[in-house]
Amino acid sequence: MNLSDPVESIKGVGEQTLKKLNKLNIYTVEDLLYHFPREYEDRSTVRKISEIEYNEVNTIIAKIGMLPQNIKKGRQILTKVNLRDDSGSLFAVWFGQPYLKKQFQLNETYLFSGKVTYKYGQIQMESPDYEKVIEDKNIFTRRIIPLYPSTYKLSQKIIRQLIHNALEETQNQLIEFLPLWIRKKYQLADYNYAINNIHFPESDHSYFVARNRLVFEELFLLQLGLMSIKKQMEQERKGFAFKPISELEDFIRGLPFELTKAQQRVVDEIKEDMSSDKVMNRLVQGDVGSGKTIIAAIALFIAVKNNYQGVMMAPTEVLATQHYQGLMPILEQFNIKTGLLTGSLTKKQKENILKQIAEGDIDIVFGTHALIQENVAFKSLGLVITDEQHRFGVRQRTILSDKGNNPDVLIMTATPIPRTLALILYGDLDISIIDELPPGRQKIDTYSVDSSYRHRVYQFIKKELMSGRQAYIICPMVEESDEQELQSVLSYTEKIKHEFEGYHISYLHGKMKPKEKQKIMEGFLNGEIHILVSTTVIEVGVNVPNATIMLIENAERFGLAQLHQLRGRVGRGKFKSYCILITDSKSKVTMERMKVMKKTNNGFEISETDLQIRGPGEFFGTRQHGLPDLKIANLYKDISVLKKAQEACLEALNMDPYLEREEHKLLKNKVNQLINEKIKDLSL
Ligand code: ADP
Ligand code: MG
């Protein structure tokens, strides 16, 4: 049996079971063997009935003492079986499984494992697993038992049996692919041992040893996959070597502010990348408000002054327009022609701008997804920038890059990714971090209150408006349907009108026509609109430094990362800013989140905590991240293994960059398989 064989080649997998397995994304023997337990139950101790522990799972060996009975209990059938050993007796009970009655022979001996309670003067074992006693070979009892995650209508019993069958059929035939030197150096268990013991551990110790190997394997392969992609790109793709531009000094000096030290450092890193003939593949990571836009502008400036075109893509029209309008004036002073390409242009406008891009009349194009459409062609594209990259997939980034001949690539993100994770997530990118905010920024004071404070909060907003500031209100959204989204902003706006007499309130939601959105954003930017009621469409990038209040209704609906992003819309200028979180939820997770928001403004700290509160599974489930599902590694707990895996990866590639040696052959196959199946589609 091969790992790549279809899962139906395993004994016990019929048509129905196959369908259910497919729903769990299990198609091959390998998929099944890599469906790891979520936890275990220790049934290794067999007890006498007289020594049973109540309210716990106990395992006993017992004889069937009387013929089983099916008893009607309301609308259900209770199956009751008397069990005895030489120390006492009890009843095993099952609900709704009348066929069990026929499973047991009087006076036969079986193993039973189940929770035991003392009820109505009787000792009961509830819905126990049972099986015939087989010397050394029991699957469900008398050992540590695996419990599997979300088995989609497959009972634990069936999946356990199937995996057991798969292990029997592949027994010790799995071919080790980790080279011996790595297994020795990092003291990793053998492949067969690990797979066997992760499902049916012989002891606690063998479980730890097995898990350690599999965690290492998972992280090591992922690292190796990402690093080989990076190597390939560097190898195959020769990029442009941009020349230093003396005018750049004037450009930077002409800005209304001085670059922070962190910005300066990142600019230097980018300059160095751009001047080399390797293709730049750099991620700029900086908390909300750290000043990433101007860094993009500087890189674009260098490209254009080298007679190449540049493009900057943003996830929303509001943001693309903001970039265009903000940067156009300063770029124009240096004779750089800019353009904006979004979905809402008229056909005529679009044709016109497409022509200018193709003929090289426009030097820098800002825009949305519209930029990656087929009909967009550049004359000589030298630099591609994506802003708020977590909203785009690798594919979209690649399509845009393919419009040039190996252009340099710069990717911007405010999503604060814990450093340890960045190592994995961005294994194929170089990373620059802006770890400093522009001077004069004050801490955004954050409060969380319940809705009984709403009126007082409004009074506070009024005070800010009176001193000339502006406010955002994120209103709750029942569900993500267009109709309700509209309803909720509309009715909220109506409701607060009388509270804020004399002030101009407007609203924004995702399904509005881009033109309307644009008008509203302009109104808010130039101060005509005082309060902007909005859904989360303003979540990323929007920059209105005069806004000082962010009020978030139903704050429990949002994750920490999103709350932090929303809060980042204020505190972007010299004024003291406030974030007010309204929630009536008293759930533990909500309270925890509110506490973190109040305590810190630091995105990295917040994401670390997020990871702790929610655990990596959920953390990665959010759209903020695009890692493939990790089957066993826990990026929070397994940091030390991650570091070792990384070290091993570097060492392997150093000694054998293309994994061409005989001892690395199988490893190479594994890595290629991973790249093809998983890594290609990541949205990093
Ligand atoms: P983000 O990193 O969130 O994209 P932006 O680039 O939008 O941040 O910058 C946020 C605000 O900070 C803008 O108003 C921008 O003009 C301003 N800014 C950027 N760099 C500096 C700096 N070095 N000194 C002062 N203000 C700056
Ligand atoms: Mg930005």
XYZ file of C-alpha atoms and ligand atoms in Angstrom:
712
model
C 0.000 0.000 0.000
C 1.231 3.470 -0.916
C 0.469 6.693 0.870
C -0.848 8.088 -2.381
C -3.319 5.222 -2.877
C -6.974 6.236 -2.769
C -8.481 5.954 0.669
C -11.080 3.487 -0.604
C -8.376 0.884 -0.904
C -8.497 0.591 2.861
C -10.631 -2.151 4.328
C -13.935 -0.795 5.588
C -14.218 2.239 3.318
C -17.394 1.799 1.330
C -19.200 4.284 -0.850
C -21.010 6.059 1.988
C -17.963 6.269 4.201
C -15.920 7.520 1.283
C -18.308 10.420 0.783
C -18.016 11.386 4.411
C -14.250 11.094 4.333
C -14.130 13.324 1.269
C -16.094 15.927 3.182
C -13.229 15.897 5.667
C -10.830 16.405 2.761
C -9.576 12.867 3.052
C -8.912 11.328 -0.345
C -5.766 9.276 0.030
C -4.300 6.903 2.557
C -1.904 9.687 3.466
C -4.775 12.100 4.148
C -6.308 9.565 6.476
C -3.089 8.886 8.346
C -2.554 12.627 8.678
C -5.978 13.089 10.199
C -4.523 13.416 13.658
C -6.368 13.022 16.950
C -7.460 16.183 18.681
C -7.030 14.543 22.064
C -6.751 11.213 23.781
C -8.464 9.248 26.446
C -6.362 7.047 28.652
C -8.119 3.724 28.910
C -4.986 1.759 29.548
C -5.842 0.864 33.122
C -8.339 -1.969 33.444
C -10.239 -1.868 36.729
C -12.273 -4.313 38.739
C -15.892 -3.278 39.006
C -15.408 -2.922 42.746
C -12.611 -0.370 42.158
C -14.474 1.798 39.694
C -14.164 5.589 39.899
C -17.483 7.355 39.557
C -17.966 10.155 37.008
C -14.920 9.077 35.086
C -14.218 6.868 32.144
C -13.377 3.378 33.370
C -12.298 0.314 31.490
C -13.417 -3.100 32.694
C -13.321 -6.684 31.518
C -16.699 -8.229 32.204
C -19.078 -11.025 31.361
C -22.606 -10.565 30.090
C -24.608 -11.517 33.157
C -28.187 -11.519 31.823
C -29.751 -11.329 28.405
C -29.726 -7.707 27.197
C -33.040 -5.832 27.369
C -34.558 -3.086 25.232
C -36.726 -0.832 27.355
C -39.011 1.943 26.076
C -38.232 5.253 27.743
C -40.536 7.916 26.400
C -39.900 7.988 22.674
C -36.512 6.374 22.929
C -35.276 2.890 23.418
C -32.846 2.171 26.187
C -30.659 -0.877 25.830
C -29.548 -2.269 29.149
C -26.929 -4.952 29.638
C -25.843 -6.466 32.928
C -22.062 -6.836 33.300
C -20.189 -8.827 35.925
C -16.724 -9.635 37.020
C -15.600 -11.504 40.117
C -15.792 -8.317 42.193
C -19.269 -7.009 41.356
C -21.723 -5.987 38.678
C -23.148 -2.941 36.903
C -25.362 -2.007 33.955
C -24.180 -0.743 30.617
C -26.798 1.516 28.988
C -27.195 2.914 25.496
C -29.922 5.144 24.092
C -31.413 4.766 20.635
C -29.326 1.796 19.522
C -31.728 -1.154 19.929
C -29.666 -3.291 17.559
C -27.028 -3.554 20.282
C -29.233 -6.052 22.034
C -28.153 -8.685 19.543
C -24.458 -7.917 19.800
C -23.822 -9.670 23.066
C -23.777 -13.351 23.945
C -24.658 -14.444 27.441
C -21.587 -15.328 29.502
C -19.188 -14.027 26.858
C -16.416 -11.694 28.046
C -15.845 -8.221 26.567
C -13.897 -5.077 27.299
C -15.970 -1.978 28.053
C -14.893 1.658 28.342
C -17.259 4.383 29.368
C -18.188 6.934 31.948
C -19.576 5.408 35.115
C -22.227 7.094 37.241
C -24.253 6.137 40.242
C -27.929 6.818 39.530
C -31.198 5.610 41.028
C -29.334 3.204 43.254
C -27.621 1.604 40.290
C -24.134 1.705 38.906
C -24.308 2.596 35.218
C -21.768 2.753 32.474
C -23.043 5.191 29.840
C -22.789 4.329 26.147
C -19.534 2.455 26.561
C -17.309 1.406 23.721
C -16.922 -2.331 23.770
C -15.010 -5.050 22.006
C -13.984 -8.630 22.353
C -10.818 -9.196 24.299
C -7.960 -9.681 21.868
C -4.584 -10.262 23.401
C -2.460 -7.072 22.919
C -4.599 -5.925 20.068
C -7.580 -4.027 21.344
C -8.438 -0.842 19.509
C -11.023 0.849 21.637
C -10.227 -0.180 25.151
C -7.297 -1.096 27.345
C -5.020 1.490 25.786
C -4.706 5.230 25.125
C -7.536 5.979 22.714
C -7.487 8.724 20.061
C -10.370 11.187 19.736
C -10.592 12.770 16.301
C -11.607 16.289 15.295
C -14.887 17.102 13.562
C -15.534 13.713 12.170
C -18.458 14.874 10.050
C -21.050 12.206 10.718
C -18.371 9.588 11.068
C -18.477 8.240 14.571
C -15.297 8.193 16.589
C -15.571 4.468 16.517
C -15.622 4.199 12.748
C -12.830 6.641 12.122
C -10.757 4.969 14.793
C -11.355 1.613 13.153
C -10.486 2.952 9.685
C -7.281 4.510 10.842
C -6.436 1.340 12.667
C -7.009 -0.619 9.477
C -4.867 1.810 7.516
C -2.067 1.415 10.022
C -2.321 -2.358 9.850
C -2.188 -2.317 6.096
C 0.718 0.091 5.878
C 2.444 -1.273 8.924
C 6.081 -0.254 8.876
C 6.096 0.178 5.146
C 6.005 3.947 5.190
C 9.206 5.143 3.640
C 11.216 7.565 5.707
C 11.858 10.804 3.848
C 13.703 12.816 6.457
C 17.431 12.303 5.897
C 19.264 10.415 8.581
C 21.513 13.344 9.468
C 18.522 15.463 10.389
C 16.864 12.736 12.394
C 20.074 12.154 14.281
C 20.869 15.772 14.909
C 17.395 16.659 16.122
C 16.657 13.299 17.686
C 13.534 12.637 15.714
C 11.537 9.459 15.837
C 11.274 7.198 12.837
C 8.379 7.838 10.469
C 6.484 4.612 11.094
C 6.879 4.903 14.807
C 5.605 8.471 14.757
C 2.543 7.758 12.641
C 1.608 4.703 14.694
C 2.059 6.401 18.003
C 0.321 9.620 17.168
C -2.848 7.591 16.644
C -2.415 4.842 19.169
C 0.317 5.888 21.573
C 1.883 3.108 23.559
C 2.490 5.518 26.430
C 2.578 9.226 27.216
C 6.205 9.249 26.341
C 5.761 7.635 22.958
C 3.054 10.203 22.199
C 5.437 13.080 22.902
C 8.170 11.549 20.819
C 5.776 10.917 17.949
C 4.269 14.370 18.093
C 7.654 16.044 18.217
C 8.720 14.320 15.033
C 5.503 15.195 13.218
C 5.540 18.828 14.315
C 9.118 19.113 13.182
C 8.281 17.435 9.901
C 5.376 19.769 9.236
C 7.239 22.979 9.993
C 10.397 21.821 8.284
C 8.622 20.943 5.044
C 6.722 24.218 5.053
C 9.898 26.201 5.572
C 11.723 24.253 2.959
C 8.889 24.773 0.499
C 8.799 28.515 1.033
C 12.557 28.852 0.899
C 12.888 26.834 -2.272
C 10.317 29.024 -3.955
C 12.292 32.049 -2.932
C 15.535 30.558 -4.202
C 13.946 29.682 -7.492
C 12.672 33.189 -7.944
C 16.036 34.704 -7.186
C 17.737 32.284 -9.512
C 15.462 32.421 -12.467
C 14.508 36.007 -12.377
C 16.961 38.716 -13.048
C 15.362 42.036 -12.345
C 16.209 45.634 -13.044
C 19.116 47.350 -11.415
C 17.786 50.833 -10.825
C 20.302 53.645 -10.726
C 20.540 55.975 -7.752
C 18.586 59.161 -8.340
C 20.065 62.415 -7.119
C 16.705 64.143 -7.336
C 15.423 61.814 -4.632
C 17.031 64.026 -1.981
C 14.981 66.984 -3.193
C 11.851 64.884 -3.243
C 12.303 63.766 0.343
C 13.275 67.233 1.484
C 10.118 68.592 -0.140
C 7.860 66.431 2.007
C 5.842 68.200 4.720
C 7.587 66.159 7.398
C 10.881 64.497 8.130
C 11.091 60.735 7.806
C 11.282 58.866 11.070
C 14.397 56.826 11.708
C 12.435 53.652 11.042
C 11.122 55.007 7.750
C 14.621 56.061 6.768
C 15.952 52.602 7.501
C 13.255 50.946 5.431
C 13.880 53.356 2.570
C 17.560 52.394 2.657
C 16.688 48.716 2.538
C 14.446 49.295 -0.434
C 17.061 51.420 -2.205
C 19.558 48.644 -1.848
C 17.163 46.039 -3.217
C 16.220 48.228 -6.136
C 19.779 48.966 -7.109
C 20.683 45.290 -7.240
C 19.734 43.246 -10.273
C 17.931 40.690 -8.137
C 14.190 40.992 -8.156
C 13.053 42.811 -5.047
C 10.508 40.836 -3.080
C 10.039 42.821 0.086
C 7.343 43.112 2.684
C 7.022 46.349 4.595
C 5.301 45.746 7.852
C 4.288 48.674 9.988
C 1.546 49.274 12.468
C -1.422 51.401 11.488
C -0.375 55.007 11.045
C 3.335 54.280 10.924
C 3.642 55.989 7.545
C 3.893 53.336 4.888
C 2.383 55.347 2.055
C 5.266 57.730 1.726
C 7.672 54.824 1.538
C 5.702 53.514 -1.401
C 5.925 56.947 -3.001
C 9.700 57.015 -2.632
C 10.100 53.612 -4.255
C 7.797 54.677 -7.091
C 9.828 57.842 -7.532
C 13.035 55.852 -7.977
C 11.440 53.562 -10.557
C 9.960 56.393 -12.584
C 13.156 58.416 -12.600
C 14.802 55.324 -14.061
C 12.285 55.523 -16.895
C 10.077 52.696 -15.717
C 6.449 52.732 -14.785
C 5.160 51.913 -11.326
C 1.842 50.650 -10.063
C 0.237 50.640 -6.639
C -2.764 48.445 -5.944
C -5.085 48.872 -2.956
C -7.959 46.652 -1.852
C -10.686 49.298 -1.871
C -11.617 52.132 -4.150
C -11.683 54.526 -1.221
C -8.099 53.692 -0.405
C -6.849 53.727 -4.007
C -8.368 57.143 -4.520
C -6.865 58.391 -1.289
C -3.416 57.297 -2.443
C -3.892 58.912 -5.808
C -5.179 62.203 -4.459
C -2.622 62.343 -1.702
C 0.442 61.561 -3.768
C -0.429 63.154 -7.097
C 0.362 66.741 -6.033
C 3.799 65.948 -4.660
C 4.744 63.703 -7.573
C 3.559 66.190 -10.160
C 6.061 68.751 -8.933
C 8.695 66.393 -10.269
C 7.026 65.972 -13.627
C 5.645 62.581 -12.835
C 2.316 61.753 -14.439
C -0.111 59.779 -12.326
C -3.390 58.063 -13.066
C -6.182 56.262 -11.239
C -7.763 53.059 -12.490
C -10.780 51.690 -10.660
C -13.937 49.812 -11.513
C -16.129 52.873 -11.436
C -14.628 54.764 -14.361
C -16.840 55.209 -17.400
C -15.966 53.159 -20.418
C -14.530 56.186 -22.120
C -12.405 57.222 -19.157
C -11.153 53.709 -18.865
C -10.181 53.391 -22.512
C -8.399 56.653 -22.265
C -6.367 55.718 -19.226
C -5.585 52.236 -20.536
C -4.171 53.823 -23.642
C -2.004 56.177 -21.632
C -0.698 53.314 -19.515
C 0.094 51.230 -22.581
C 1.881 54.062 -24.322
C 3.819 55.075 -21.251
C 2.205 58.493 -20.930
C 1.289 57.684 -17.359
C 4.215 56.946 -15.074
C 2.399 55.757 -11.978
C -1.001 54.124 -11.822
C -2.944 53.793 -8.592
C -5.920 51.504 -8.502
C -7.887 48.543 -7.275
C -8.351 45.002 -8.542
C -9.225 46.657 -11.830
C -5.477 46.800 -12.399
C -5.116 43.066 -12.774
C -7.573 42.765 -15.604
C -6.377 41.443 -18.897
C -6.763 44.655 -20.846
C -4.299 46.502 -18.637
C -0.898 46.547 -20.334
C 2.121 48.598 -19.416
C 4.832 49.950 -21.621
C 7.602 49.211 -19.161
C 6.535 48.193 -15.703
C 9.410 48.271 -13.230
C 7.804 48.336 -9.783
C 4.682 46.762 -8.347
C 3.328 47.734 -4.939
C 0.391 46.162 -3.141
C -0.999 47.954 -0.135
C -2.791 46.052 2.632
C -1.585 42.856 1.077
C -3.576 40.520 3.316
C -6.569 41.419 1.207
C -4.954 39.988 -1.885
C -3.832 36.496 -2.765
C -0.481 35.414 -4.103
C -2.169 34.887 -7.464
C -3.366 38.456 -7.767
C 0.043 39.726 -6.859
C 1.572 37.480 -9.471
C -0.806 38.544 -12.201
C 0.109 42.152 -11.586
C 3.832 41.386 -11.619
C 3.458 39.438 -14.828
C 2.437 42.635 -16.546
C 6.059 43.638 -16.409
C 9.272 41.815 -17.112
C 10.264 40.746 -13.579
C 9.471 44.049 -11.897
C 10.526 44.698 -8.330
C 7.803 43.968 -5.823
C 6.951 45.765 -2.627
C 4.190 44.621 -0.349
C 2.730 46.668 2.470
C 0.843 45.433 5.455
C -0.406 46.756 8.732
C -1.599 43.366 9.857
C 0.515 42.871 12.882
C 1.822 39.377 12.656
C 3.698 38.018 15.630
C 7.345 37.863 14.765
C 7.541 34.151 15.205
C 4.769 33.698 12.690
C 6.191 36.157 10.222
C 9.148 33.831 9.949
C 6.909 31.165 8.563
C 4.336 33.219 6.739
C 6.827 35.277 4.877
C 9.579 32.777 4.461
C 9.746 33.743 0.794
C 9.981 37.475 1.357
C 12.446 39.876 2.851
C 10.909 41.867 5.628
C 11.273 45.498 6.637
C 9.643 46.633 9.821
C 8.612 50.183 10.695
C 8.683 49.986 14.435
C 8.207 53.647 15.230
C 5.336 56.066 14.816
C 5.818 59.615 13.525
C 6.573 62.094 16.294
C 3.788 63.780 18.215
C 1.395 60.867 18.127
C -0.399 60.392 21.388
C -1.719 57.200 22.812
C -5.275 56.543 21.718
C -7.237 56.265 24.938
C -9.503 53.290 24.740
C -12.598 52.613 26.827
C -15.061 49.798 26.850
C -18.547 50.432 28.187
C -21.966 48.827 28.003
C -24.818 50.383 26.087
C -26.214 52.192 29.120
C -23.340 54.635 28.617
C -24.269 55.388 25.044
C -25.778 58.760 25.846
C -22.750 59.891 27.797
C -20.543 58.755 24.960
C -22.566 60.929 22.569
C -22.055 63.913 24.880
C -18.345 63.279 24.747
C -18.384 63.100 20.966
C -20.230 66.416 20.888
C -17.487 68.015 22.911
C -14.891 66.857 20.415
C -16.989 68.082 17.486
C -17.268 71.467 19.146
C -13.516 71.783 19.198
C -13.471 71.076 15.484
C -12.690 67.376 15.414
C -14.546 64.586 13.621
C -15.832 61.136 14.582
C -16.352 57.681 13.133
C -19.116 55.411 14.338
C -18.953 51.771 13.337
C -22.481 50.515 13.570
C -23.491 46.934 14.069
C -24.319 44.737 11.170
C -26.762 41.939 11.687
C -25.660 39.848 8.784
C -23.621 40.473 5.752
C -26.469 40.955 3.354
C -26.662 44.078 1.246
C -30.125 44.914 2.404
C -29.379 44.680 6.097
C -26.127 46.490 5.791
C -27.941 49.406 4.220
C -30.735 49.206 6.803
C -28.419 49.243 9.712
C -26.386 52.305 8.704
C -29.530 54.127 7.626
C -31.483 53.545 10.794
C -28.523 54.248 13.010
C -27.922 57.537 11.224
C -31.606 58.439 11.613
C -31.536 57.575 15.300
C -28.641 59.814 16.199
C -29.713 62.805 14.118
C -31.509 64.556 16.962
C -28.568 63.897 19.289
C -26.250 65.838 17.048
C -28.363 68.725 15.830
C -26.473 71.154 13.703
C -23.819 68.653 12.722
C -23.532 66.947 9.407
C -23.856 63.179 9.680
C -23.304 60.901 6.730
C -22.998 57.206 6.194
C -20.949 54.744 4.249
C -21.399 51.074 3.484
C -19.838 48.472 1.284
C -22.550 48.189 -1.321
C -22.700 51.884 -2.159
C -21.740 53.002 -5.615
C -18.054 53.894 -5.682
C -18.897 57.430 -6.826
C -21.119 57.999 -3.811
C -18.508 56.545 -1.495
C -15.958 58.827 -3.024
C -18.100 61.877 -2.459
C -18.671 61.003 1.156
C -15.006 60.324 1.825
C -14.101 63.653 0.266
C -16.700 65.362 2.421
C -15.247 63.737 5.508
C -11.689 64.498 4.522
C -12.335 68.190 3.948
C -14.329 68.447 7.153
C -17.807 69.078 5.756
C -19.040 65.841 7.272
C -18.606 65.714 11.035
C -19.732 62.217 11.856
C -19.280 59.256 9.568
C -21.473 56.282 10.369
C -19.977 53.312 8.636
C -19.642 49.582 8.359
C -16.175 48.130 8.367
C -15.515 49.403 4.842
C -13.275 52.007 6.382
C -11.320 49.329 8.118
C -8.127 49.609 6.145
C -5.916 52.471 5.169
C -8.274 55.431 5.422
C -6.424 58.502 6.612
C -8.247 61.527 8.012
C -5.950 63.021 10.651
C -8.609 65.388 11.995
C -10.819 62.509 13.141
C -10.273 61.808 16.815
C -13.081 59.517 17.870
C -13.740 55.963 16.878
C -16.911 54.591 18.391
C -17.491 50.898 17.782
C -20.936 49.475 18.475
C -21.267 45.763 19.202
C -17.566 45.518 19.733
C -17.924 41.836 20.613
C -18.530 41.114 16.941
C -14.978 41.918 16.010
C -11.716 40.121 16.526
C -8.762 41.871 18.101
C -6.954 42.405 14.818
C -10.001 44.075 13.322
C -10.643 46.258 16.369
C -7.062 47.391 16.199
C -7.385 48.211 12.499
C -10.550 50.183 13.121
C -9.002 52.065 16.008
C -6.094 52.888 13.720
C -8.352 55.255 11.763
C -7.905 57.792 14.557
C -4.788 59.074 16.238
C -3.257 59.774 12.841
C -2.419 63.387 13.511
C -1.405 65.674 16.316
C -4.712 65.538 18.214
C -5.420 63.348 21.185
C -7.733 60.562 20.047
C -10.172 58.140 21.627
C -11.606 54.751 20.882
C -14.824 53.723 22.583
C -15.965 50.152 22.456
C -19.599 49.518 23.253
C -20.602 46.001 24.156
C -23.104 44.288 26.391
C -21.433 40.952 26.070
C -19.962 39.534 29.213
C -18.354 36.541 27.583
C -14.863 35.691 28.687
C -13.330 36.138 25.259
C -14.952 39.558 24.828
C -13.834 40.757 28.234
C -10.348 39.558 27.486
C -10.279 41.389 24.164
C -11.565 44.620 25.659
C -8.904 44.407 28.316
C -6.158 44.060 25.741
C -7.515 46.945 23.675
C -7.536 49.193 26.718
C -4.090 48.161 27.764
C -2.086 48.619 24.599
C -1.934 50.431 21.279
C 0.781 48.186 19.987
C -0.276 45.966 17.116
C 2.348 43.346 17.720
C 1.411 42.960 21.335
C -2.223 42.715 20.342
C -1.655 39.996 17.823
C 0.438 37.985 20.246
C -2.394 38.136 22.723
C -4.922 37.331 20.045
C -2.996 34.210 19.329
C -3.070 33.266 22.980
C -6.732 33.968 23.536
C -7.974 32.242 20.487
C -5.335 29.667 19.779
C -3.680 29.324 16.405
C -6.435 27.314 14.797
C -8.866 30.168 14.885
C -6.183 32.733 14.442
C -5.425 31.320 11.043
C -9.027 30.786 10.215
C -9.458 34.513 9.912
C -8.995 36.167 6.599
C -6.019 38.028 7.948
C -3.776 35.093 7.342
C -3.193 32.627 4.632
C -1.187 29.778 6.010
C -2.204 26.316 4.935
C -3.971 24.537 7.729
C -1.398 23.128 10.028
C -2.300 19.607 10.950
C -0.370 19.257 14.122
C 2.030 22.100 14.822
C 0.821 24.772 17.180
C 2.695 27.927 16.322
C 2.247 29.281 19.740
C 3.438 26.301 21.697
C 5.885 24.856 19.243
C 8.147 27.843 18.785
C 11.223 25.951 19.883
C 10.585 23.212 17.331
C 9.970 25.908 14.739
C 13.391 27.365 15.394
C 15.019 23.979 15.028
C 13.117 23.280 11.840
C 14.307 26.573 10.469
C 17.886 25.898 11.364
C 17.691 22.461 9.752
C 16.176 23.975 6.656
C 18.996 26.485 6.229
C 21.572 23.826 6.813
C 20.023 21.496 4.259
C 19.825 24.177 1.592
C 23.344 25.313 2.330
C 24.863 21.931 1.764
C 22.576 20.944 -1.083
C 20.755 23.965 -2.551
C 18.591 21.976 -4.952
C 18.249 18.871 -2.817
C 19.925 16.850 -5.506
C 21.845 14.437 -3.329
C 20.640 10.863 -3.090
C 19.895 11.231 0.625
C 17.605 14.198 -0.122
C 15.729 12.705 -3.023
C 12.643 11.656 -1.108
C 12.642 14.895 0.807
C 12.661 16.808 -2.434
C 9.633 14.890 -3.668
C 7.767 15.707 -0.487
C 8.603 19.379 -0.767
C 7.503 19.517 -4.381
C 4.271 17.836 -3.485
C 3.660 20.403 -0.769
C 4.430 23.297 -3.089
C 2.048 22.013 -5.712
C -0.766 21.156 -3.373
C -0.612 23.893 -0.810
C 1.914 26.655 -1.055
C 1.106 27.895 -4.528
C -2.304 29.070 -3.467
C -1.417 30.746 -0.222
C -2.496 34.295 0.192
C 0.606 35.689 1.726
P -0.108 53.749 7.250
O 1.191 53.178 7.652
O -1.218 53.369 8.176
O -0.430 53.505 5.800
P 0.034 56.477 6.362
O 1.093 56.297 5.366
O -1.358 56.650 5.888
O 0.048 55.327 7.446
O 0.437 57.698 7.294
C -0.369 58.134 8.379
C -0.255 59.623 8.563
O 1.044 59.944 9.049
C -0.414 60.408 7.280
O -1.194 61.534 7.557
C 0.997 60.773 6.891
O 1.041 61.963 6.172
C 1.643 60.955 8.248
N 3.101 60.713 8.271
C 3.765 59.723 7.637
N 5.090 59.791 7.909
C 5.258 60.838 8.763
C 6.391 61.415 9.423
N 7.623 60.925 9.267
N 6.172 62.480 10.227
C 4.926 62.964 10.397
N 3.839 62.487 9.810
C 3.971 61.422 8.990
Mg -1.785 52.672 4.604
